PDB file of C-alpha atoms in Angstrom:
ATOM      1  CA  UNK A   6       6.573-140.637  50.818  1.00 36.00           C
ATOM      2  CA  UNK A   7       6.277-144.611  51.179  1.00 39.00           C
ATOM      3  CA  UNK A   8       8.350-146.944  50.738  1.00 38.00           C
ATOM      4  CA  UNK A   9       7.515-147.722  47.265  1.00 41.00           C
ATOM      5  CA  UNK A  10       6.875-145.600  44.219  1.00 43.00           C
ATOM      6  CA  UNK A  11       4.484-146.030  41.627  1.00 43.00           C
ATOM      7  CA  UNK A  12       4.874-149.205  39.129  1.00 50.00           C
ATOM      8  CA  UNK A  13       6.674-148.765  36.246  1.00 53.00           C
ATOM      9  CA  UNK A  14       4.943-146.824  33.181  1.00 54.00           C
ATOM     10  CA  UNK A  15       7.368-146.687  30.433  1.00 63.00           C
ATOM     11  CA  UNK A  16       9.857-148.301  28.523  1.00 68.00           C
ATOM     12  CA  UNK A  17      12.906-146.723  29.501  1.00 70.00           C
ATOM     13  CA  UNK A  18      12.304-147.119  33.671  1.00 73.00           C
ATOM     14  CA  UNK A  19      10.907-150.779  32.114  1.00 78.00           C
ATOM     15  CA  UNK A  20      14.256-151.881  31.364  1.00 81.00           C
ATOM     16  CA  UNK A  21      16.171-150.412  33.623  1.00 83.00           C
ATOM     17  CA  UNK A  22      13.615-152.292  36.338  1.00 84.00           C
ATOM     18  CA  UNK A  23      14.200-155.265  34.280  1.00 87.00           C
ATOM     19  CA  UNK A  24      17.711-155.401  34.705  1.00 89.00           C
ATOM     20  CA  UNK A  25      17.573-154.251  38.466  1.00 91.00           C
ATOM     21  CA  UNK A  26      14.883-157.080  39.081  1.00 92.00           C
ATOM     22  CA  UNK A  27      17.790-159.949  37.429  1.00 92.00           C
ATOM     23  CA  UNK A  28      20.365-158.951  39.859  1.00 94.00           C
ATOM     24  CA  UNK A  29      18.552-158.778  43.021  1.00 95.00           C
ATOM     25  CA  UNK A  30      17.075-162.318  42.304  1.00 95.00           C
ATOM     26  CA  UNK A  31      20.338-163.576  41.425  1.00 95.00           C
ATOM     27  CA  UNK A  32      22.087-162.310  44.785  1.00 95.00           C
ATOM     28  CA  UNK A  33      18.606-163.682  46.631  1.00 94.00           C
ATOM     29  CA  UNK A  34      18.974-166.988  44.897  1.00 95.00           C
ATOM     30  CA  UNK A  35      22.769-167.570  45.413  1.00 95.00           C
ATOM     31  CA  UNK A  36      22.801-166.782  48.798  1.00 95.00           C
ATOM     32  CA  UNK A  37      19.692-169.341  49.286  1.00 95.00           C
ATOM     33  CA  UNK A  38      17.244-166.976  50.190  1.00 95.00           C
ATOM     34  CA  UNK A  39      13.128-166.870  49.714  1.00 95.00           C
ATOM     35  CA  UNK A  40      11.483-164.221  48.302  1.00 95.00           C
ATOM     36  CA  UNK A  41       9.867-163.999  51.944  1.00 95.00           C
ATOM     37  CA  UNK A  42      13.489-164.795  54.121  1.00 94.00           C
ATOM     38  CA  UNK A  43      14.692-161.586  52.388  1.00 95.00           C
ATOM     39  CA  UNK A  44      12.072-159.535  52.734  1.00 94.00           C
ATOM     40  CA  UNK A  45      11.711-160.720  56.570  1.00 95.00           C
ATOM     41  CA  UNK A  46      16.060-160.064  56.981  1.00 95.00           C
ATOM     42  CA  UNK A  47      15.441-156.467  55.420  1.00 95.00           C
ATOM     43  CA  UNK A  48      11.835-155.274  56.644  1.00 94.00           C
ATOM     44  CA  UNK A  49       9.698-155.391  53.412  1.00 92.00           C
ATOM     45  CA  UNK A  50       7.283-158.197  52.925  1.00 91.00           C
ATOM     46  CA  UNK A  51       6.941-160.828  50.468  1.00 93.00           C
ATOM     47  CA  UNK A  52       4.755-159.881  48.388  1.00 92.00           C
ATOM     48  CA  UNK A  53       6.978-156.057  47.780  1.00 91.00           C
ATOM     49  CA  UNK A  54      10.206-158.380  47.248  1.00 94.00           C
ATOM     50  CA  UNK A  55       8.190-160.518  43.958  1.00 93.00           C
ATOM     51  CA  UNK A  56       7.407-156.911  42.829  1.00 90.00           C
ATOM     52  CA  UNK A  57      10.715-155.510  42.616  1.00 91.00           C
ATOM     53  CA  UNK A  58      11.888-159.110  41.637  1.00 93.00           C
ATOM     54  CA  UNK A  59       9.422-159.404  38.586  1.00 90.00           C
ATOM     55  CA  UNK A  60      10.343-155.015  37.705  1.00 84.00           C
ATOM     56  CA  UNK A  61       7.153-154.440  38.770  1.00 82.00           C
ATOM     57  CA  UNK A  62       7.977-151.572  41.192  1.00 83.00           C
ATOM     58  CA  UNK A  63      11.094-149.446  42.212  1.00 81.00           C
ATOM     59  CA  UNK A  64      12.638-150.017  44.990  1.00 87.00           C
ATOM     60  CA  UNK A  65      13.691-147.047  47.156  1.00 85.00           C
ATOM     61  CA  UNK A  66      17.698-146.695  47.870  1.00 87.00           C
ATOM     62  CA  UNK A  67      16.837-148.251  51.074  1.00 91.00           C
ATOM     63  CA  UNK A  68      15.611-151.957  49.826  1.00 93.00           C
ATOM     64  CA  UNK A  69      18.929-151.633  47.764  1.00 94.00           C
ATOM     65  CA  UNK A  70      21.031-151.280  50.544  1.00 94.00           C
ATOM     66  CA  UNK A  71      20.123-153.724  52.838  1.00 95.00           C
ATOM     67  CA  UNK A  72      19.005-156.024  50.637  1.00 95.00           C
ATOM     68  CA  UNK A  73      23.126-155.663  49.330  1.00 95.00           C
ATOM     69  CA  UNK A  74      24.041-156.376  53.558  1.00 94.00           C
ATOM     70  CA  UNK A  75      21.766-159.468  53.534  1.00 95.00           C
ATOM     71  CA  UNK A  76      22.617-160.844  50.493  1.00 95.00           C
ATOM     72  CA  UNK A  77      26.643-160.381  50.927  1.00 95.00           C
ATOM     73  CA  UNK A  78      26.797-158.440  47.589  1.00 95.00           C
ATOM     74  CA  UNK A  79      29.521-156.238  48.213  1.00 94.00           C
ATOM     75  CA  UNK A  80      28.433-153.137  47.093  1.00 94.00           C
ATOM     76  CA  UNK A  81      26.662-154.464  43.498  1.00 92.00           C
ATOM     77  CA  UNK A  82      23.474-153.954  44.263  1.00 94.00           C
ATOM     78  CA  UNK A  83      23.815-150.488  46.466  1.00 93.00           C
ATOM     79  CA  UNK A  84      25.568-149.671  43.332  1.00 92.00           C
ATOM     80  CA  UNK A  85      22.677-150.042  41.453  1.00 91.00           C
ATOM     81  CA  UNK A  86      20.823-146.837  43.290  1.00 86.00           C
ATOM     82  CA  UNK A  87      22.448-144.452  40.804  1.00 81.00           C
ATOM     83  CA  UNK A  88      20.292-146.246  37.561  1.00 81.00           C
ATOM     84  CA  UNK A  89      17.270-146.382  39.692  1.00 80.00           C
ATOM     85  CA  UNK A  90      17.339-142.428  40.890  1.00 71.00           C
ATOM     86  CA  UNK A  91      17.048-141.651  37.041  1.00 68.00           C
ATOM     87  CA  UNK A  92      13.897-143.740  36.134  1.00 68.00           C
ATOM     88  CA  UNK A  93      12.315-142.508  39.652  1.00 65.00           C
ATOM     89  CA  UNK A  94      10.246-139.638  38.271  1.00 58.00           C
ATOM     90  CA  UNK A  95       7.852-139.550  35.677  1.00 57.00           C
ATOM     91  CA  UNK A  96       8.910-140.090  31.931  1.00 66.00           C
ATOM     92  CA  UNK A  97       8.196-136.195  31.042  1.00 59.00           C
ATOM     93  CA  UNK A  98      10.157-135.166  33.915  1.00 58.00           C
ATOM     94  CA  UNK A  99      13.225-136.731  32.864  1.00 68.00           C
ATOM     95  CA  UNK A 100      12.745-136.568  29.398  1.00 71.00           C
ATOM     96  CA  UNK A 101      12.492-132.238  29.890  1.00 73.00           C
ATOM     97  CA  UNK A 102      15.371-132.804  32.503  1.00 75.00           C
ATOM     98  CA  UNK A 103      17.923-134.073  29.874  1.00 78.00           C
ATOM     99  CA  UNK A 104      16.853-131.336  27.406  1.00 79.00           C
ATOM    100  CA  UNK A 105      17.682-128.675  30.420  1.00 82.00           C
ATOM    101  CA  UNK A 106      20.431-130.610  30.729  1.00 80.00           C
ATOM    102  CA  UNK A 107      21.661-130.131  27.098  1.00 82.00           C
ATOM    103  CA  UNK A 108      20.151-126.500  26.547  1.00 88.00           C
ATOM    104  CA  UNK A 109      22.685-123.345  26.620  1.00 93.00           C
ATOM    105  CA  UNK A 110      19.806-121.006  26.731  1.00 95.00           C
ATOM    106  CA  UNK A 111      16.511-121.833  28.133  1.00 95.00           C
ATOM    107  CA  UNK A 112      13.780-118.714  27.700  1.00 97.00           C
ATOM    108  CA  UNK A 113      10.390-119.174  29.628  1.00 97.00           C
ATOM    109  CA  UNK A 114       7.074-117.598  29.588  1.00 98.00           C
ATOM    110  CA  UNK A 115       4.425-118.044  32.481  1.00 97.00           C
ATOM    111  CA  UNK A 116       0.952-116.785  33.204  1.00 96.00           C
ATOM    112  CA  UNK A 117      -0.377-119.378  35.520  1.00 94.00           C
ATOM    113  CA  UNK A 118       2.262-120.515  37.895  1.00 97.00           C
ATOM    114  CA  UNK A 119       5.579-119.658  38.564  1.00 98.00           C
ATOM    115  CA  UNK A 120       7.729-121.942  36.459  1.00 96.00           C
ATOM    116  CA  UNK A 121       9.222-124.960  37.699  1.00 94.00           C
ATOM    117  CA  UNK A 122      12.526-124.229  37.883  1.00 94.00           C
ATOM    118  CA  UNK A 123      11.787-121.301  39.867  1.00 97.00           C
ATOM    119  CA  UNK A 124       9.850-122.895  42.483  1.00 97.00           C
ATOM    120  CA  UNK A 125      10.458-123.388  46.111  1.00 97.00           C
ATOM    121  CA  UNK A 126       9.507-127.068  46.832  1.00 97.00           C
ATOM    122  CA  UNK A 127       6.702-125.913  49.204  1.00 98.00           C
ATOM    123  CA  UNK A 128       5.110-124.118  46.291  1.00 98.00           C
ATOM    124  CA  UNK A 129       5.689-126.870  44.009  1.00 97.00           C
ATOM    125  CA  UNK A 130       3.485-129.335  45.868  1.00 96.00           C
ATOM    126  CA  UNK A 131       1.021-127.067  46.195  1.00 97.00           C
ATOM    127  CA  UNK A 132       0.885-126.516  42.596  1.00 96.00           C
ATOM    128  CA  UNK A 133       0.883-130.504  42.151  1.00 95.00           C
ATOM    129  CA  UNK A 134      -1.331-130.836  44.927  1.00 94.00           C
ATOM    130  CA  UNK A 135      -4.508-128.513  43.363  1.00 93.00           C
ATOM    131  CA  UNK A 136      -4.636-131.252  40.614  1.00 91.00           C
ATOM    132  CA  UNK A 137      -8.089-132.270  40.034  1.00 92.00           C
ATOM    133  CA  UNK A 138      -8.873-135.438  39.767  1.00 93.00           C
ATOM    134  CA  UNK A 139      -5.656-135.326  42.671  1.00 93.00           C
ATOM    135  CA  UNK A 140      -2.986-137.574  42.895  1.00 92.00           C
ATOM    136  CA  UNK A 141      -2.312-139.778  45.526  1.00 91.00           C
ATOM    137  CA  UNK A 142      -0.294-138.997  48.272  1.00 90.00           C
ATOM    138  CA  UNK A 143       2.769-140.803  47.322  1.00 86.00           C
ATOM    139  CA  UNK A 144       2.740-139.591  43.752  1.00 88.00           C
ATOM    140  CA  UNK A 145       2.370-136.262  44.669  1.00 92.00           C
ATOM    141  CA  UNK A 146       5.553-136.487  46.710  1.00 90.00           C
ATOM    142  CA  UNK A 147       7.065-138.389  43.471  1.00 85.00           C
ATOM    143  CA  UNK A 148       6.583-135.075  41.354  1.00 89.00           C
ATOM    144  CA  UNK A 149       7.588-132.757  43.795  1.00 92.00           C
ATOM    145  CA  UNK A 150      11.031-134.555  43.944  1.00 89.00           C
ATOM    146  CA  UNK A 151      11.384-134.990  40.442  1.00 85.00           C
ATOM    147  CA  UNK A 152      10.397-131.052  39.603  1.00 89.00           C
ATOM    148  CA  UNK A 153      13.093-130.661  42.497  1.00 91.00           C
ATOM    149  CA  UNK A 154      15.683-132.513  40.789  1.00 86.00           C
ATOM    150  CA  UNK A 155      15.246-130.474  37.550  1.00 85.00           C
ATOM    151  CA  UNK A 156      16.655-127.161  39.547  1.00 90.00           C
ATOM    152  CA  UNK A 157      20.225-128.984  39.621  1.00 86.00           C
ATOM    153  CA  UNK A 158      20.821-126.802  36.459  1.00 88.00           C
ATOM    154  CA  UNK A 159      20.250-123.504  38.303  1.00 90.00           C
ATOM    155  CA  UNK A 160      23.324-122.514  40.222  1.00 80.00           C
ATOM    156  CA  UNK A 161      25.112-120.065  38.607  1.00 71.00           C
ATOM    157  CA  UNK A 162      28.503-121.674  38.933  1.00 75.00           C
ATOM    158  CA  UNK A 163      28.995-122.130  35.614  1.00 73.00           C
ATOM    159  CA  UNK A 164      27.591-119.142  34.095  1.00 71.00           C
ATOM    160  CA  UNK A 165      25.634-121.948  31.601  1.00 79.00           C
ATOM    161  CA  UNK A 166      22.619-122.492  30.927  1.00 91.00           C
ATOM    162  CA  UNK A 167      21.618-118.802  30.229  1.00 95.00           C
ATOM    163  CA  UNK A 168      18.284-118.221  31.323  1.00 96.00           C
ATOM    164  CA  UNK A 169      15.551-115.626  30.650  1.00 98.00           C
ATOM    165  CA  UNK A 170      12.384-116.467  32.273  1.00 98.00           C
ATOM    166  CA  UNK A 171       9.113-114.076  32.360  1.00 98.00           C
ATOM    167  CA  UNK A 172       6.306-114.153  35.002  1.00 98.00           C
ATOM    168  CA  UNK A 173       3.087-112.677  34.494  1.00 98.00           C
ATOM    169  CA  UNK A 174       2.315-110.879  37.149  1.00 98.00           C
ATOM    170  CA  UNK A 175      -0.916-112.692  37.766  1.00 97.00           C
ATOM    171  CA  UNK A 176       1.929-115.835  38.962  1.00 98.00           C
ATOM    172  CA  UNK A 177       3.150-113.221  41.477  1.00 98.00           C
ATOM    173  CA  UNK A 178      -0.155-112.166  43.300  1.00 97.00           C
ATOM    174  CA  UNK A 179      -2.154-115.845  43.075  1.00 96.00           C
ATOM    175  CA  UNK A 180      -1.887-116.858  46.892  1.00 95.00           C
ATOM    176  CA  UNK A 181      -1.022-120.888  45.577  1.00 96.00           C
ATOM    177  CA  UNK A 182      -0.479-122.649  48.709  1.00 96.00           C
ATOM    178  CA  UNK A 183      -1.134-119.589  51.032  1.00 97.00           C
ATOM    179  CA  UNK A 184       0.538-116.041  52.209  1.00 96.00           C
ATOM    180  CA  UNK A 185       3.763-118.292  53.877  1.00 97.00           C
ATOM    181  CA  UNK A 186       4.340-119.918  51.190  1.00 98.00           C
ATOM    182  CA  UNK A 187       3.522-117.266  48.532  1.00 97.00           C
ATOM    183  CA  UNK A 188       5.869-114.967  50.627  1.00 97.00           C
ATOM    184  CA  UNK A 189       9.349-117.938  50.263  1.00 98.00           C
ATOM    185  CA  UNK A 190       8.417-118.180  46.776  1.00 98.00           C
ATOM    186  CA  UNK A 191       9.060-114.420  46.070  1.00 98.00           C
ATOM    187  CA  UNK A 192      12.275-114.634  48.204  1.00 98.00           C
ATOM    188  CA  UNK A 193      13.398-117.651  45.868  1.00 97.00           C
ATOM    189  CA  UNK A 194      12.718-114.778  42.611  1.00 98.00           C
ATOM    190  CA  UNK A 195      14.592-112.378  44.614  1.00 98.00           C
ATOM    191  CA  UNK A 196      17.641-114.852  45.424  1.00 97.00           C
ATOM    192  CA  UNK A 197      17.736-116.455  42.182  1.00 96.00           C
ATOM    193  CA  UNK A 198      17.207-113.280  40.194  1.00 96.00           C
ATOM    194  CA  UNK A 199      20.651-112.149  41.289  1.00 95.00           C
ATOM    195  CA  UNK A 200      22.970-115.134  39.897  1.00 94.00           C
ATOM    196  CA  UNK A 201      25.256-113.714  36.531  1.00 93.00           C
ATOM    197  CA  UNK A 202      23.199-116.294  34.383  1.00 94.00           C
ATOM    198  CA  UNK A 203      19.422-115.744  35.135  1.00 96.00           C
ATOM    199  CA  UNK A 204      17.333-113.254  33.985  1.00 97.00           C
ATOM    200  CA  UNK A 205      14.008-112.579  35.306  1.00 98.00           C
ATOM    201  CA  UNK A 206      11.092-110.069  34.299  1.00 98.00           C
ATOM    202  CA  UNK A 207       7.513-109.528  35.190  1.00 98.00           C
ATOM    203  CA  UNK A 208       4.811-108.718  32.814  1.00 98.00           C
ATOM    204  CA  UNK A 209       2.309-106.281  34.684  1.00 98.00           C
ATOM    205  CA  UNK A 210      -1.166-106.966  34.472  1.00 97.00           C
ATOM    206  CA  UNK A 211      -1.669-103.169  33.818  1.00 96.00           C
ATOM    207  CA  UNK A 212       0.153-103.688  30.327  1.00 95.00           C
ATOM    208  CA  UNK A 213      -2.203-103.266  26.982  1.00 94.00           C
ATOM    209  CA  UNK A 214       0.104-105.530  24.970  1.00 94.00           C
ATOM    210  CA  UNK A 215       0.548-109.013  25.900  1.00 94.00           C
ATOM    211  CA  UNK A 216       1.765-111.343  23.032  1.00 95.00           C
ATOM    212  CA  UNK A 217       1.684-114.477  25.755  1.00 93.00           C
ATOM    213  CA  UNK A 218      -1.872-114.375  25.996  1.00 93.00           C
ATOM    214  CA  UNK A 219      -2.310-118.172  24.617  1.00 92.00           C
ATOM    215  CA  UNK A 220      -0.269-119.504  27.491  1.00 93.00           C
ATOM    216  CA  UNK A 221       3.100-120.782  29.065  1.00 94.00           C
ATOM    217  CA  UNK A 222       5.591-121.880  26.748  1.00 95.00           C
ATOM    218  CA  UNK A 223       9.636-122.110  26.878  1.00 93.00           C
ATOM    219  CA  UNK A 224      12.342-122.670  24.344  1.00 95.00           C
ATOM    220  CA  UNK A 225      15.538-124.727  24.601  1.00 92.00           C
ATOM    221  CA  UNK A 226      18.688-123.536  22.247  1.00 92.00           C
ATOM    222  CA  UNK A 227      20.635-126.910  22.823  1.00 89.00           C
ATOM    223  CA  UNK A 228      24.551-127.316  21.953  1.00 87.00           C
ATOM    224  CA  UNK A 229      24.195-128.577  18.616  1.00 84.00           C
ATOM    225  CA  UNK A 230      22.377-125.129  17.669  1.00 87.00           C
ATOM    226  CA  UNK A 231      19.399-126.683  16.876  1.00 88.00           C
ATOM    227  CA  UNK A 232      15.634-124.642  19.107  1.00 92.00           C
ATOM    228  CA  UNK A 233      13.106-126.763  20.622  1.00 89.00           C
ATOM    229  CA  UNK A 234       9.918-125.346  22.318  1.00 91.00           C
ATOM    230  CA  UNK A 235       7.715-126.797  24.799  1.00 89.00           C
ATOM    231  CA  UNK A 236       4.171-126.259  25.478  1.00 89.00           C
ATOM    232  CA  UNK A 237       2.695-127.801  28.314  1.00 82.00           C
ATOM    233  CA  UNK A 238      -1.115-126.989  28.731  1.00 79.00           C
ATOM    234  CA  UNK A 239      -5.014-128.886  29.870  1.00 79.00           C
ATOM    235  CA  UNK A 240      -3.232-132.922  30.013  1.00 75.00           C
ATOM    236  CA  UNK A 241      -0.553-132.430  27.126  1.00 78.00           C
ATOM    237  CA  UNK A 242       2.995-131.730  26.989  1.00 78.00           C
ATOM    238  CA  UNK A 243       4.265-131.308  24.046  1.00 83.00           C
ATOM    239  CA  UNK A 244       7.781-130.442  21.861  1.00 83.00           C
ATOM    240  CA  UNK A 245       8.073-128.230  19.064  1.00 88.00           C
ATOM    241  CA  UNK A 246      10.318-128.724  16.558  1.00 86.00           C
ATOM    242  CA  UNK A 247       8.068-127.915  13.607  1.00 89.00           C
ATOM    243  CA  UNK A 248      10.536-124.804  12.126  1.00 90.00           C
ATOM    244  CA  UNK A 249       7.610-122.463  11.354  1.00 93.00           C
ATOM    245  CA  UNK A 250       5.776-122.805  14.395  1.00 93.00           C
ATOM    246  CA  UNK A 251       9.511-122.394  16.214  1.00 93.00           C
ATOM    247  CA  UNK A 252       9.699-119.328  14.264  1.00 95.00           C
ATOM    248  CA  UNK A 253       6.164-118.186  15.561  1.00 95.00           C
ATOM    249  CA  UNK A 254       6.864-118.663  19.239  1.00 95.00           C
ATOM    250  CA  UNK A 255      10.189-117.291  19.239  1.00 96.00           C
ATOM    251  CA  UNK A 256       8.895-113.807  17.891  1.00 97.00           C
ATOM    252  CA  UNK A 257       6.372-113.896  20.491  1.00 96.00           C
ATOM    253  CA  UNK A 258       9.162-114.616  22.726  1.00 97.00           C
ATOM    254  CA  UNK A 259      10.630-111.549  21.483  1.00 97.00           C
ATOM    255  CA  UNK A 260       7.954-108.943  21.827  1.00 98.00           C
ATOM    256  CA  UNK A 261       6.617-110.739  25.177  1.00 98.00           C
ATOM    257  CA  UNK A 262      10.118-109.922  26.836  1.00 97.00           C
ATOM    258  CA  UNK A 263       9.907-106.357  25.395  1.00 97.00           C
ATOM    259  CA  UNK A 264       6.278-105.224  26.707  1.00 98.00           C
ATOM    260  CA  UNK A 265       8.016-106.954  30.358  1.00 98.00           C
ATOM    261  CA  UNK A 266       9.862-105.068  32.818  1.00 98.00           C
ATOM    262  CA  UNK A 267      13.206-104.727  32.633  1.00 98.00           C
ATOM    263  CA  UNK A 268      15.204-107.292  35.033  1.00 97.00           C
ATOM    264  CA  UNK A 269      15.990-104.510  38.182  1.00 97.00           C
ATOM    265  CA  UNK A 270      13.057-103.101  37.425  1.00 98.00           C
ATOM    266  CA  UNK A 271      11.374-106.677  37.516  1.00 98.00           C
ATOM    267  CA  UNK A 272      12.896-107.245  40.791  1.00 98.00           C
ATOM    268  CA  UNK A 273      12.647-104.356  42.112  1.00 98.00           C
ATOM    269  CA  UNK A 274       8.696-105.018  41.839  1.00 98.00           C
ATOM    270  CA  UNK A 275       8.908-108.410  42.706  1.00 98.00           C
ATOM    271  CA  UNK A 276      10.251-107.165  46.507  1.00 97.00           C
ATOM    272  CA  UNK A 277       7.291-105.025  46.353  1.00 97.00           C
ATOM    273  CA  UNK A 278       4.639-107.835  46.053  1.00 97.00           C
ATOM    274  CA  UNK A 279       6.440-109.398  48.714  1.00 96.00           C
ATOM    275  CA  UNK A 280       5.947-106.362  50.645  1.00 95.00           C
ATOM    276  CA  UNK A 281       2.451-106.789  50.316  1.00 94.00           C
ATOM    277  CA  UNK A 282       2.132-110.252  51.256  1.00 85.00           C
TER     278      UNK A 282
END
């Protein structure tokens, strides 16, 4: 990844960026500084220091630091990492991050890829990576990390979330990124599939029934008791909160994870595929 992430695109990383760019020109100014003396005394050129300087761009943890050492800021503007780390990824990222985040039960349905919270990080950027039109290099690498981040939830320390996901088994046998990385992924199933609060099933392709046959879709039960669903598909991502269309996916929920394999048997056919790999 470079040195620099993509500009800013939304409101919320706007105004965090805003407030990051008024303190580093501050420091810069008070210690008598260019624009170009500071980025010369840290190792990032002039023209990267106006960007940062008018929110333009984030600045990696890096630029923070040592632009804190140069400018004698003891610690203020290192500080200042911690509010940049959460408007690094995309908006959707963190915006499905804090619902996660909030959720006490998180239920997931996949027939195209395994789903993100599952994934190892090699499979996750080669799932970003087959995007056509692609995505540059660095942006790639920006989405990877941020669908990385998400998996923070998934530790089984605390026994909360709850999770239930379902894979198709189509997810299991598609060789995304190759048989190396196909073959981790399975062992991340396998190793996550045993913590206390994740439940994992396959859906065998040699099953008449299959009520998920319109696509991927999860739903959050958040703290509050309220349900939301999200259904990512072709360039949308979108939240459901509509009650009867709730209603709709959660029966389909239902049924889906009762024409699936149980969880040991689910596992126990997961290590299978891998056996086959």
């Amino acid at each position: 990844m470079g040195d620099w992430d993509t500009e800013v695109d939304d409101d919320e990383a706007g105004a965090v960026m805003r407030a990051v760019a008024r303190q580093v020109k501050l420091w810069r100014e008070a210690a008598g500084l260019t624009q170009a003396e500071l980025g010369a005394a840290i190792g990032y050129g002039e023209e990267l220091v106006s960007s940062v300087e008018r929110g333009r761009r984030i600045p990696r943890p890096e630029f923070l630091d040592r632009a804190d050492e140069a400018l004698g800021a003891g610690g203020k503007l290192a500080a200042l990492k911690a509010d940049v780390a959460e408007v690094r990824y995309p908006k959707k990222v963190r915006d499905l991050k804090k619902l996660e985040a909030e959720a006490v039960e998180l239920c997931a349905y996949n027939n195209s890829v395994i789903h993100g919270l599952l994934q190892t990080e090699e499979y996750a950027r080669a799932v970003i990576g087959n995007r056509q039109p692609p995505f540059p290099t660095d942006e790639v690498e920006r989405r990877v990390a941020g669908r990385m981040s998400r998996q923070e939830i998934v530790d089984g320390s605390t026994g909360r979330p709850v999770f239930s996901f379902v894979q198709c088994e189509s997810t299991l046998r598609r060789s995304t990124g190759g048989t190396l990385v196909m073959r981790e992924q399975l062992e991340r199933l396998l190793e996550v599939g045993q913590l206390p609060n994740v439940s994992i099933q396959v859906l065998p392709l040699s099953r008449e029934d299959n009520a998920g046959l319109e696509g991927p879709f999860q739903l959050l039960r958040l703290q509050d008791g309220t349900t939301i669903g999200h259904n990512e598909s072709q360039l949308i991502s979108r939240m459901i909160s509509n009650p009867k269309e709730l209603q709709i996916i959660e029966m389909r929920y239902g049924m889906i994870r009762a024409q699936a394999l149980t969880p040991r048997e689910s596992l126990a056919f997961i290590e299978n595929v891998r056996g086959e790999t």
